[in-house]
Each structure stands twice: as structure tokens, then as C-alpha cells.
Coordinates of C-alpha atoms in Angstrom, one line a residue:
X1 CA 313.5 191.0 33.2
X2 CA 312.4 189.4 29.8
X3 CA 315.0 186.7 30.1
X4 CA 313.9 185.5 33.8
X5 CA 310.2 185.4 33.1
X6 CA 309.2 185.1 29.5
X7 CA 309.6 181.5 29.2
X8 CA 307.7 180.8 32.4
X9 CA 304.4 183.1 31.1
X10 CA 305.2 183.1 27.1
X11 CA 302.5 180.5 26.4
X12 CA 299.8 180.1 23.0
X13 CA 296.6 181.5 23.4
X14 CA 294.1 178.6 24.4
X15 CA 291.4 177.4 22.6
X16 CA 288.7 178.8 25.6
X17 CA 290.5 182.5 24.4
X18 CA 287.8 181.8 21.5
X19 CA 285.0 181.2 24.3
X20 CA 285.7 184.7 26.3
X21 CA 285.5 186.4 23.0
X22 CA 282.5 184.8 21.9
X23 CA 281.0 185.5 25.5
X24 CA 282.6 189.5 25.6
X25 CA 280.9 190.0 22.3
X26 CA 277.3 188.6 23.2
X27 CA 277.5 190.3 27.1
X28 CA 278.1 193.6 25.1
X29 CA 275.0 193.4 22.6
X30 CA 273.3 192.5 25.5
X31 CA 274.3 195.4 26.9
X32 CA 273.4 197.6 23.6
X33 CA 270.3 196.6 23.2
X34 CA 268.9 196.7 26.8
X35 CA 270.3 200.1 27.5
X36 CA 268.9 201.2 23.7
X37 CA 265.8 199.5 22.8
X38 CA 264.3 199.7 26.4
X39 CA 266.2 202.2 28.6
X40 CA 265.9 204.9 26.2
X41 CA 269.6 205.4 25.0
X42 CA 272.6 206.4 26.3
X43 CA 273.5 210.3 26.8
X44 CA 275.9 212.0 29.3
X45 CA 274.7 215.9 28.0
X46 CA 271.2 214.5 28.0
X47 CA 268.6 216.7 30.3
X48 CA 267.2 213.3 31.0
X49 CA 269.0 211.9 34.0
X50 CA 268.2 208.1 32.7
X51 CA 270.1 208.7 30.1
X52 CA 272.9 210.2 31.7
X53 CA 272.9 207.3 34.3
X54 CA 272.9 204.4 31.2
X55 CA 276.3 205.5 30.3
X56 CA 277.6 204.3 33.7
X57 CA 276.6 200.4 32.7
X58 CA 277.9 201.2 29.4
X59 CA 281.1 202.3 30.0
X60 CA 282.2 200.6 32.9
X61 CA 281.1 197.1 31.2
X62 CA 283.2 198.0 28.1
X63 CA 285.9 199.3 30.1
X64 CA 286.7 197.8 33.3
X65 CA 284.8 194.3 31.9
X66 CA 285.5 193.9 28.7
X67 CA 288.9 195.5 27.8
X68 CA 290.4 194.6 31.4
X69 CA 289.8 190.5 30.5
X70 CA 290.9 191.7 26.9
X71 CA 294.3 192.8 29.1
X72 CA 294.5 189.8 31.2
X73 CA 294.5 187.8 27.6
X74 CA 296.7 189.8 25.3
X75 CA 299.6 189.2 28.4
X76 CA 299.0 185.5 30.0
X77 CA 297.4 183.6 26.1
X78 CA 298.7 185.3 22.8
X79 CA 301.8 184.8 21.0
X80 CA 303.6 187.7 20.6
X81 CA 306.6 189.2 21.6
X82 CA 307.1 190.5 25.4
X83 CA 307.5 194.0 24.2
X84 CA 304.6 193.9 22.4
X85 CA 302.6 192.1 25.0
X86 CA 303.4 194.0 27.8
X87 CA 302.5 197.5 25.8
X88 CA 299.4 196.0 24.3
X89 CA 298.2 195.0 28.5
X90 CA 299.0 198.2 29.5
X91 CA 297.2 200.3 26.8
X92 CA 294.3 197.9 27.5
X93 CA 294.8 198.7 31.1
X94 CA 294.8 202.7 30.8
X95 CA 291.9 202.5 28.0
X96 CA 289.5 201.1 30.9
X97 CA 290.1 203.7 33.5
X98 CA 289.6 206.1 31.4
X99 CA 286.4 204.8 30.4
X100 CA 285.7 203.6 34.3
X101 CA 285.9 207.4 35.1
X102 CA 283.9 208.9 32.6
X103 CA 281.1 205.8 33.9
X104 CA 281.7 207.0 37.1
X105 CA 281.4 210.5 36.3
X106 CA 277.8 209.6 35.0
X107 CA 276.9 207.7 38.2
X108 CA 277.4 210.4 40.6
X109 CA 275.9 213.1 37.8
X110 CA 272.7 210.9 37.6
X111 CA 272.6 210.9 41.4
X112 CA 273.0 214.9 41.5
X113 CA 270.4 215.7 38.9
X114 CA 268.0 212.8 41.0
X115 CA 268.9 214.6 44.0
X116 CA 270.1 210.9 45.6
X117 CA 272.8 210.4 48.0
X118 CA 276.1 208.3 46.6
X119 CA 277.7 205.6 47.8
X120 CA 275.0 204.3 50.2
X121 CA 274.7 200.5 48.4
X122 CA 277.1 197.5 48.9
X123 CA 277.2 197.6 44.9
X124 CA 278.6 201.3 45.1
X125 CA 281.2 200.6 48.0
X126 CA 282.6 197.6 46.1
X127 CA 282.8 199.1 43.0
X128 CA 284.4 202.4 44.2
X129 CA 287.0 199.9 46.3
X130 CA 287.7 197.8 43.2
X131 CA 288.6 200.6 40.8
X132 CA 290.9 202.5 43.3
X133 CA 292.4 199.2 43.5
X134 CA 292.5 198.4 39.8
X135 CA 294.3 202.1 39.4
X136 CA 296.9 201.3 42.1
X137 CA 297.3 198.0 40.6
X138 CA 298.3 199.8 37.0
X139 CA 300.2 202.1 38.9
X140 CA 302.5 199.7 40.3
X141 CA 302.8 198.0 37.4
X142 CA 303.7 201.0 35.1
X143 CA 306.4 201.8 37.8
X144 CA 307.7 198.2 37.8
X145 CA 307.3 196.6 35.0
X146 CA 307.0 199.9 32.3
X147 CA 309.8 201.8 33.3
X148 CA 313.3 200.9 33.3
X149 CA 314.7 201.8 36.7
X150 CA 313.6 198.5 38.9
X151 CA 316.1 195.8 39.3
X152 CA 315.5 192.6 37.0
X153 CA 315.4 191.0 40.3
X154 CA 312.3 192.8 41.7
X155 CA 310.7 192.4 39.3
X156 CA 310.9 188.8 38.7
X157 CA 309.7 188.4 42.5
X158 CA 307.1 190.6 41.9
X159 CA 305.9 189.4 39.2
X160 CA 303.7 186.5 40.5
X161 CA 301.8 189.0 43.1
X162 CA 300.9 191.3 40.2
X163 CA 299.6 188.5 38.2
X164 CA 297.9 186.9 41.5
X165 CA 296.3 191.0 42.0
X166 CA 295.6 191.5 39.2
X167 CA 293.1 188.5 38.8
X168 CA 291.6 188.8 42.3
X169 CA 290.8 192.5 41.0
X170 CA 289.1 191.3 38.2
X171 CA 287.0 188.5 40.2
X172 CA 286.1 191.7 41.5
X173 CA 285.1 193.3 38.7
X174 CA 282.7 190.7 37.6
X175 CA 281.1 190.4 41.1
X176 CA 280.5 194.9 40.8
X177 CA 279.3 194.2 37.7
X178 CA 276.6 191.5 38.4
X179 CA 275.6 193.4 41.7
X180 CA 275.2 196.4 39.6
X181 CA 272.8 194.4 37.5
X182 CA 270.8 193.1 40.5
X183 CA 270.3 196.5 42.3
X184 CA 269.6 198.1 38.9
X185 CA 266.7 195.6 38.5
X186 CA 265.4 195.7 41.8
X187 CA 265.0 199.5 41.6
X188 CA 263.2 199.1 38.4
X189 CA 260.3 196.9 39.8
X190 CA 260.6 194.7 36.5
X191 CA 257.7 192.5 35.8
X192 CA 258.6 188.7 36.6
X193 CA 259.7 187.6 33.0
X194 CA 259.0 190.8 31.3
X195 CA 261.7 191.1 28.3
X196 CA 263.8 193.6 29.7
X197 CA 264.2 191.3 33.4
X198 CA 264.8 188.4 31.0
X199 CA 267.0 190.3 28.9
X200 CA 269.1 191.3 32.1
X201 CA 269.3 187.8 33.9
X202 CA 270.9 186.9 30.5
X203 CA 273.8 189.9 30.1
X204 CA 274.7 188.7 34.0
X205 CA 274.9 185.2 32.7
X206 CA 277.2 186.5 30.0
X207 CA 279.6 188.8 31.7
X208 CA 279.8 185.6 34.2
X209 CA 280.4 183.0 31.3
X210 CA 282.9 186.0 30.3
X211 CA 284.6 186.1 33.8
X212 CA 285.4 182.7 34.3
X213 CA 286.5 182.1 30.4
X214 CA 288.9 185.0 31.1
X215 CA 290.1 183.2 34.3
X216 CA 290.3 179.8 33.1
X217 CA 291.9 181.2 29.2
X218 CA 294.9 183.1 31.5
X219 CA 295.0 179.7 33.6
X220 CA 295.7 177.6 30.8
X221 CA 298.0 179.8 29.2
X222 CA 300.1 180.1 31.8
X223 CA 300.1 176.2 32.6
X224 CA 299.7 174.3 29.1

């Protein structure tokens, strides 16, 4: 499989790699210091159910955000062997579910201990439809592309369809994630251009500017 595909995808990071990063890193202090300095902190054991719910944000940012784009990079932009590549995307991959279930987990925990029904918002049904999809999407690719029983040729003809799913997945990602933010707000009642709302409207503008740098870096690595 190596020899039909690696010199069509091996490709040098891109210098808008540097951007995501930059934007990854800023979308996650955001992130910090909103969930910290003015919801109170982040606990899962907590007896206060806001703190059990702020490790949902948390979690899932850092994990199905953050270390999914970090996945999409390591495979499509940096220079490294195939081997190497391909174990790096998948540890990437596995890393974020596990974190995308433990935020999950603190979702539907929050809900239980606020006596709230689940899965009633658009935000909930797309999220709950993107990570089965992201784990069937691993899945597959562990099956094809991990282990060594599918033919060189399947793969290679696979191979553009996983890349293709795999980015529509994270699209998305980025739209749950923004949603999130929106219905989070709106339940708050946040003062028009109180810190915290302002603080908000600029993680959303980060974990965008993150999104589309993460797009455009795989784009250009695969292309340049």
C-alpha cells in the first residue's frame, strides 16, 4: 500500500500548519480560562453539577477539536515516514475518543444530577451523529489501513474516500463545536458585552480560524 500512495499524499508541512497551531493553542486558553476564571472550574466528581458539565467543553474541544486537526496534520503536512505517520494519526485519532466519551459522559451526568432530558437540541443530535461517525470512521480505518489483511489494491481505492470522510467529519466537528458555544450562551442569559459573552464570541472565532487552517494546511499538503 505504501508504494501506491505515499508519493501522491507524502508532502512538507505548509507554512499555514504554523497558523492552526497558533490558532489550536489560543482556542484552548480561551477555553481554560473561560471555563476557570468564570465558570467555576472543571470537576467530573464535583457535587456541583456546573462543574461536572464544564468538563464536556473541555474535553471534547481538546479531544475531538484539537487532537483530531492535530491527526488530519501529522498524516496529510509533516515529513516523516508513512509508518510513522500513519501510527502517529491513529494514536491521535483513538486519544480523542477517548476523551469525546469521558466529555460525553459529563454531558448526560450534568443533565441527570439537573434532572434535564438529553438529546432534545440540534447541537446534541449533531454532535451525537458526528462522533458515532468519527468512531466508525477510525474503525474502518484501523481495519483497512492498520491491519495487514486488506489487499494493497483496496486500499489504494479507498484511500481517497477516507481522506474525503474524514474531513467532512471534521467540518462537522467545528460546526458541534460552535453550536455548542451558541446554545451554551443563550442558556446563560449573558449580558450584551459582558467579559465572559465576549470572551466566548472569541474561542468560537478561534476554533473557526482553527477549522479552516486545518482544512486549508491538509489542502495544501496534499497539492503543493
Amino acid at each position: 500500500m505504501d508504494t501506491i500512495v505515499t508519493h501522491r499524499y507524502y508532502r512538507p508541512a505548509s507554512r499555514i500548519t504554523i497558523f492552526a497551531y497558533i490558532f489550536g493553542i489560543i482556542a484552548a486558553i480561551l477555553m481554560l480560562v473561560w471555563l476557570l476564571h468564570y465558570r467555576e472550574g472543571v470537576d467530573l466528581d464535583s457535587y456541583d453539577p456546573n462543574k461536572i458539565f464544564n468538563v464536556h467543553p473541555l474535553l471534547m474541544f481538546l479531544g475531538l477539536v484539537f487532537l483530531s486537526g492535530q491527526a488530519l496534520m501529522a498524516y496529510m503536512t509533516v515529513r516523516a515516514e508513512k509508518k510513522v505517520q500513519k501510527i502517529a494519526h491513529f494514536l491521535l485519532h483513538l486519544c480523542a475518543i477517548i476523551l469525546g466519551i469521558v466529555g460525553l459522559h459529563a454531558a448526560f451526568k450534568y443533565h441527570d444530577r439537573r434532572g434535564l432530558r438529553n438529546l432534545y437540541s440540534f447541537h446534541s443530535w449533531i454532535g451525537i451523529g458526528t462522533f458515532c461517525l468519527y468512531i466508525l470512521q477510525w474503525v474502518i480505518g484501523l481495519c483497512m489501513y492498520m491491519l495487514p489483511y486488506t489487499r494493497r489494491e483496496t486500499r489504494a481505492v479507498n484511500l481517497p474516500w477516507h481522506i474525503s470522510g474524514g474531513r467532512a467529519i471534521f467540518y462537522m466537528i467545528i460546526v458541534t463545536a460552535l453550536t455548542g458555544l451558541m446554545q451554551k450562551s443563550t442558556f446563560l442569559q449573558l449580558p450584551l458585552f459582558s467579559g465572559e459573552s465576549i470572551l466566548i464570541n472569541f474561542l468560537a472565532i478561534f476554533i473557526l480560524l482553527f477549522g479552516v487552517t486545518v482544512d486549508f494546511s491538509v489542502s495544501l499538503g496534499r497539492y503543493a
